[in-house]
Short mmCIF file of C-alpha atoms in Angstrom, two decimals:
data_model
loop_
_atom_site.label_atom_id
_atom_site.label_comp_id
_atom_site.label_asym_id
_atom_site.label_seq_id
_atom_site.Cartn_x
_atom_site.Cartn_y
_atom_site.Cartn_z
CA MET S 237 7.96 20.96 15.70
CA THR S 238 11.58 21.03 16.85
CA THR S 239 14.55 20.43 14.56
CA LEU S 240 15.08 16.98 16.06
CA GLU S 241 11.42 16.09 15.55
CA ALA S 242 11.62 17.29 11.94
CA ILE S 243 14.63 15.03 11.32
CA VAL S 244 12.79 12.07 12.84
CA VAL S 245 9.79 12.71 10.57
CA VAL S 246 12.05 12.84 7.49
CA LEU S 247 13.77 9.58 8.48
CA ALA S 248 10.39 7.97 9.07
CA GLY S 249 9.44 9.10 5.56
CA VAL S 250 12.57 7.47 4.12
CA PHE S 251 11.76 4.18 5.82
CA ALA S 252 8.08 4.34 4.85
CA GLY S 253 8.88 5.13 1.22
CA GLY S 254 11.22 2.15 1.05
CA ILE S 255 8.98 -0.37 2.78
CA ASN S 256 5.92 0.79 0.80
CA THR S 257 7.80 0.11 -2.44
CA VAL S 258 8.92 -3.35 -1.36
CA VAL S 259 5.78 -4.45 0.49
CA GLY S 260 3.55 -1.79 2.04
CA SER S 261 2.79 -0.78 5.65
CA GLY S 262 5.03 2.29 5.78
CA THR S 263 2.13 4.10 7.42
CA LEU S 264 2.70 1.97 10.52
CA VAL S 265 5.94 3.92 11.00
CA THR S 266 4.98 7.43 9.94
CA PHE S 267 1.53 7.63 11.52
CA PRO S 268 2.77 6.90 15.08
CA VAL S 269 5.67 9.34 14.55
CA LEU S 270 3.26 12.13 13.62
CA LEU S 271 1.19 11.33 16.70
CA ALA S 272 4.36 11.42 18.83
CA VAL S 273 5.29 14.93 17.65
CA GLY S 274 1.87 16.21 18.65
CA TYR S 275 -0.57 15.98 15.73
CA PRO S 276 -4.17 14.86 16.42
CA PRO S 277 -5.01 11.39 15.00
CA VAL S 278 -7.14 12.47 12.03
CA VAL S 279 -4.76 15.30 11.08
CA ALA S 280 -1.83 12.89 11.37
CA ASN S 281 -3.61 10.32 9.20
CA VAL S 282 -4.55 12.84 6.52
CA SER S 283 -1.10 14.47 6.47
CA ASN S 284 0.57 11.06 6.38
CA SER S 285 -1.45 9.95 3.35
CA LEU S 286 -0.65 13.14 1.47
CA GLY S 287 3.03 13.17 2.47
CA LEU S 288 3.64 9.62 1.24
CA VAL S 289 2.22 10.29 -2.24
CA PRO S 290 5.60 11.39 -3.74
CA GLY S 291 7.25 8.29 -2.25
CA SER S 292 4.62 6.01 -3.75
CA LEU S 293 5.10 7.61 -7.16
CA SER S 294 8.87 7.37 -6.75
CA GLY S 295 8.63 3.66 -5.97
CA ALA S 296 6.33 3.04 -8.92
CA TRP S 297 8.84 4.79 -11.21
CA GLY S 298 11.66 2.73 -9.74
CA TYR S 299 9.79 -0.45 -10.75
CA ARG S 300 8.93 0.78 -14.26
CA ARG S 301 10.99 -2.00 -15.89
CA GLU S 302 8.76 -4.66 -14.32
CA LEU S 303 5.68 -2.81 -15.59
CA THR S 304 6.56 -3.53 -19.22
CA GLY S 305 3.65 -5.32 -20.89
CA GLN S 306 1.23 -4.64 -18.04
CA ALA S 307 -0.51 -1.56 -19.46
CA SER S 308 -3.78 -3.44 -19.98
CA ARG S 309 -3.76 -4.61 -16.35
CA VAL S 310 -3.14 -1.08 -15.13
CA LYS S 311 -6.00 0.26 -17.26
CA ARG S 312 -8.36 -2.40 -15.95
CA LEU S 313 -7.48 -2.23 -12.24
CA LEU S 314 -6.66 1.46 -11.81
CA PRO S 315 -10.32 2.61 -11.85
CA ALA S 316 -11.02 0.16 -9.01
CA SER S 317 -8.20 1.67 -6.93
CA VAL S 318 -9.31 5.25 -7.68
CA LEU S 319 -12.97 4.61 -6.84
CA GLY S 320 -11.98 2.81 -3.66
CA ALA S 321 -9.69 5.66 -2.62
CA VAL S 322 -12.53 8.18 -3.01
CA VAL S 323 -14.86 6.09 -0.85
CA GLY S 324 -12.17 5.50 1.78
CA ALA S 325 -11.20 9.17 2.01
CA ILE S 326 -14.82 10.19 2.51
CA LEU S 327 -15.28 7.51 5.17
CA LEU S 328 -12.27 8.86 7.06
CA VAL S 329 -13.91 12.27 7.33
CA VAL S 330 -17.48 11.18 8.14
CA LEU S 331 -16.96 8.07 10.32
CA PRO S 332 -15.25 7.50 13.68
CA GLU S 333 -11.76 6.05 13.36
CA ASP S 334 -12.70 2.81 15.15
CA ALA S 335 -15.56 2.11 12.73
CA PHE S 336 -13.21 0.90 10.01
CA SER S 337 -9.93 0.12 11.77
CA ALA S 338 -11.60 -2.57 13.88
CA ILE S 339 -11.62 -5.00 10.94
CA VAL S 340 -8.16 -4.09 9.60
CA PRO S 341 -6.25 -6.82 11.50
CA VAL S 342 -8.63 -9.42 10.06
CA LEU S 343 -8.09 -8.12 6.51
CA ILE S 344 -4.32 -8.20 6.91
CA ALA S 345 -4.42 -11.71 8.39
CA ILE S 346 -6.41 -12.94 5.37
CA ALA S 347 -3.89 -11.32 3.04
CA LEU S 348 -0.98 -12.99 4.85
CA VAL S 349 -2.63 -16.39 4.51
CA LEU S 350 -2.94 -15.75 0.78
CA VAL S 351 0.70 -14.71 0.49
CA ILE S 352 1.96 -17.75 2.42
CA ALA S 353 -0.29 -20.12 0.48
CA GLN S 354 0.48 -18.62 -2.93
CA PRO S 355 3.01 -21.27 -4.13
CA TRP S 356 0.72 -24.12 -3.02
CA LEU S 357 -2.31 -22.46 -4.57
CA ASN S 358 -0.42 -21.86 -7.81
CA ARG S 359 0.34 -25.57 -8.04
CA LYS S 360 -3.23 -26.56 -7.24
CA LEU S 361 -4.65 -24.05 -9.70
CA ALA S 362 -2.12 -24.80 -12.45
CA GLU S 363 -4.65 -26.83 -14.41
CA ARG S 364 -7.30 -24.14 -14.12
CA GLU S 365 -7.39 -21.27 -16.56
CA ARG S 366 -6.98 -17.99 -14.69
CA GLN S 367 -7.86 -14.74 -16.39
CA GLU S 368 -5.00 -12.50 -17.45
CA HIS S 369 -6.26 -9.62 -15.31
CA GLY S 370 -7.46 -11.67 -12.35
CA GLY S 371 -11.12 -11.43 -13.34
CA LEU S 372 -13.93 -9.69 -11.52
CA ALA S 373 -12.78 -11.06 -8.16
CA LEU S 374 -9.48 -9.17 -8.39
CA TRP S 375 -11.22 -5.96 -9.54
CA VAL S 376 -13.55 -6.09 -6.52
CA GLY S 377 -10.66 -6.95 -4.21
CA VAL S 378 -8.59 -4.03 -5.48
CA PHE S 379 -11.61 -1.74 -5.02
CA LEU S 380 -12.00 -2.85 -1.38
CA ALA S 381 -8.25 -2.47 -0.81
CA GLY S 382 -8.57 1.04 -2.25
CA ILE S 383 -11.28 1.86 0.30
CA TYR S 384 -8.98 0.65 3.05
CA GLY S 385 -6.05 2.58 1.58
CA GLY S 386 -8.06 5.78 1.32
CA TYR S 387 -9.16 5.44 4.93
CA PHE S 388 -5.88 4.49 6.63
CA GLY S 389 -3.55 2.75 4.19
CA ALA S 390 -1.29 0.62 6.38
CA ALA S 391 -0.57 -2.73 4.70
CA GLN S 392 -2.83 -2.09 1.72
CA GLY S 393 0.10 -3.38 -0.34
CA VAL S 394 -0.04 -6.67 1.58
CA LEU S 395 -3.73 -7.00 0.75
CA VAL S 396 -3.21 -6.27 -2.95
CA MET S 397 -0.23 -8.62 -3.23
CA GLY S 398 -2.17 -11.41 -1.56
CA LEU S 399 -5.10 -10.99 -3.93
CA MET S 400 -2.94 -10.85 -7.05
CA GLY S 401 -0.89 -13.85 -5.95
CA VAL S 402 -3.97 -16.05 -5.88
CA LEU S 403 -5.94 -14.63 -8.79
CA MET S 404 -3.18 -13.94 -11.34
CA SER S 405 -0.42 -16.12 -12.76
CA GLU S 406 2.57 -13.78 -12.72
CA HIS S 407 6.07 -13.35 -11.26
CA ILE S 408 6.01 -11.79 -7.81
CA GLN S 409 8.27 -8.88 -8.84
CA ARG S 410 5.93 -7.92 -11.68
CA MET S 411 2.98 -8.12 -9.31
CA ASN S 412 4.90 -5.89 -6.91
CA ALA S 413 5.39 -3.33 -9.67
CA LEU S 414 1.67 -3.35 -10.45
CA LYS S 415 0.90 -3.06 -6.73
CA ASN S 416 3.11 0.04 -6.51
CA VAL S 417 1.15 1.79 -9.26
CA LEU S 418 -2.23 0.95 -7.76
CA THR S 419 -1.32 1.99 -4.22
CA ALA S 420 0.39 5.15 -5.48
CA PHE S 421 -2.84 6.28 -7.10
CA VAL S 422 -4.85 5.39 -4.00
CA ASN S 423 -2.58 7.68 -1.97
CA LEU S 424 -2.67 10.38 -4.65
CA VAL S 425 -6.45 10.46 -5.05
CA ALA S 426 -7.09 10.32 -1.30
CA GLY S 427 -4.46 13.00 -0.72
CA VAL S 428 -5.98 15.38 -3.25
CA LEU S 429 -9.42 14.92 -1.68
CA PHE S 430 -8.01 15.55 1.79
CA ILE S 431 -6.75 18.96 0.66
CA PHE S 432 -10.37 20.03 0.17
CA ILE S 433 -12.25 18.12 2.87
CA ALA S 434 -9.88 17.76 5.84
CA ASP S 435 -7.28 19.63 7.90
CA VAL S 436 -3.72 19.14 6.64
CA ALA S 437 -0.45 19.77 8.50
CA TRP S 438 1.62 21.01 5.58
CA LEU S 439 4.99 20.97 7.35
CA ALA S 440 4.54 17.28 8.12
CA VAL S 441 3.48 16.66 4.51
CA LEU S 442 6.62 18.37 3.19
CA LEU S 443 8.98 16.49 5.50
CA LEU S 444 7.39 13.12 4.74
CA ALA S 445 7.42 13.86 1.02
CA VAL S 446 11.16 14.57 1.00
CA GLY S 447 11.95 11.42 2.94
CA SER S 448 9.57 9.14 1.08
CA VAL S 449 10.92 10.10 -2.36
CA VAL S 450 14.40 8.98 -1.29
CA GLY S 451 12.97 5.87 0.34
CA GLY S 452 10.97 4.99 -2.75
CA GLN S 453 14.10 4.82 -4.89
CA LEU S 454 16.02 2.86 -2.26
CA GLY S 455 13.12 0.45 -1.93
CA ALA S 456 12.99 -0.15 -5.68
CA LYS S 457 16.71 -0.97 -5.80
CA VAL S 458 16.55 -3.37 -2.85
CA GLY S 459 13.16 -4.92 -3.63
CA ARG S 460 14.05 -5.85 -7.21
CA ARG S 461 17.04 -7.88 -5.99
CA LEU S 462 15.05 -9.95 -3.52
CA PRO S 463 14.22 -13.52 -4.63
CA PRO S 464 10.49 -14.41 -4.49
CA ALA S 465 10.81 -16.44 -1.29
CA VAL S 466 12.58 -13.59 0.53
CA LEU S 467 10.11 -10.99 -0.71
CA ARG S 468 7.24 -13.20 0.43
CA ALA S 469 8.88 -13.53 3.85
CA VAL S 470 9.23 -9.74 4.09
CA ILE S 471 5.54 -9.36 3.24
CA VAL S 472 4.57 -11.79 5.99
CA LEU S 473 6.88 -10.14 8.55
CA VAL S 474 5.54 -6.66 7.85
CA GLY S 475 1.98 -7.95 7.93
CA VAL S 476 2.48 -9.58 11.34
CA VAL S 477 4.00 -6.35 12.67
CA ALA S 478 1.02 -4.43 11.27
CA ILE S 479 -1.47 -6.69 13.06
CA THR S 480 0.47 -6.46 16.32
CA GLN S 481 0.65 -2.67 16.24
CA MET S 482 -3.03 -2.28 15.41
CA LEU S 483 -4.16 -4.65 18.15
CA THR S 484 -2.03 -2.86 20.73
CA ARG S 485 -2.97 0.71 19.77
#
């Protein structure tokens, strides 16, 4: 890797750390960059997941204020994310890449519909009693999103935000904080597993880690100031970009 390529990887990490904190889909920037500097697809995917772990944790810490009072939700949903991450990481190693990524655009599209429809659904469901933690449906949804996140990870935040928006009655910024914790642990668990079961490009991991930590803090500062409508629009925009990139790969 040349010096210029190393700088590009760090900058990609900054952007990914920021966008992951606000919405998700940072992988759609860093994964192609790692491919462009010469890493094979699976090595790039594995190294990307591991390198973005510090940024995910940084973003979750940046949103710690919005996590106040959500400890019970974290305790309930975190096991679903962890179990899903384990399954997804194993699938990445044992299955062809196309076996799972073929359905990713469909999953993201469903999530975007949920995000767009959230205000309307909230009004329609206002008279119905929704469970504090989103019920079994949210637990299963978070588990499936964890599988996706452990396998590839792009836009898993969009999926989680869409699910929470429909199944929980909560402010979008607090849901975003919870999403950051769940996706951070998906990346962490998958990354730890990859150390033992896959080839890792450690230089790429280091460069992405440095950039993503900075990006995570920047994302937390910007994301918290966005009004719900703007944040929802960002989620939709990133989701559309994710679908377009995956369909044209």
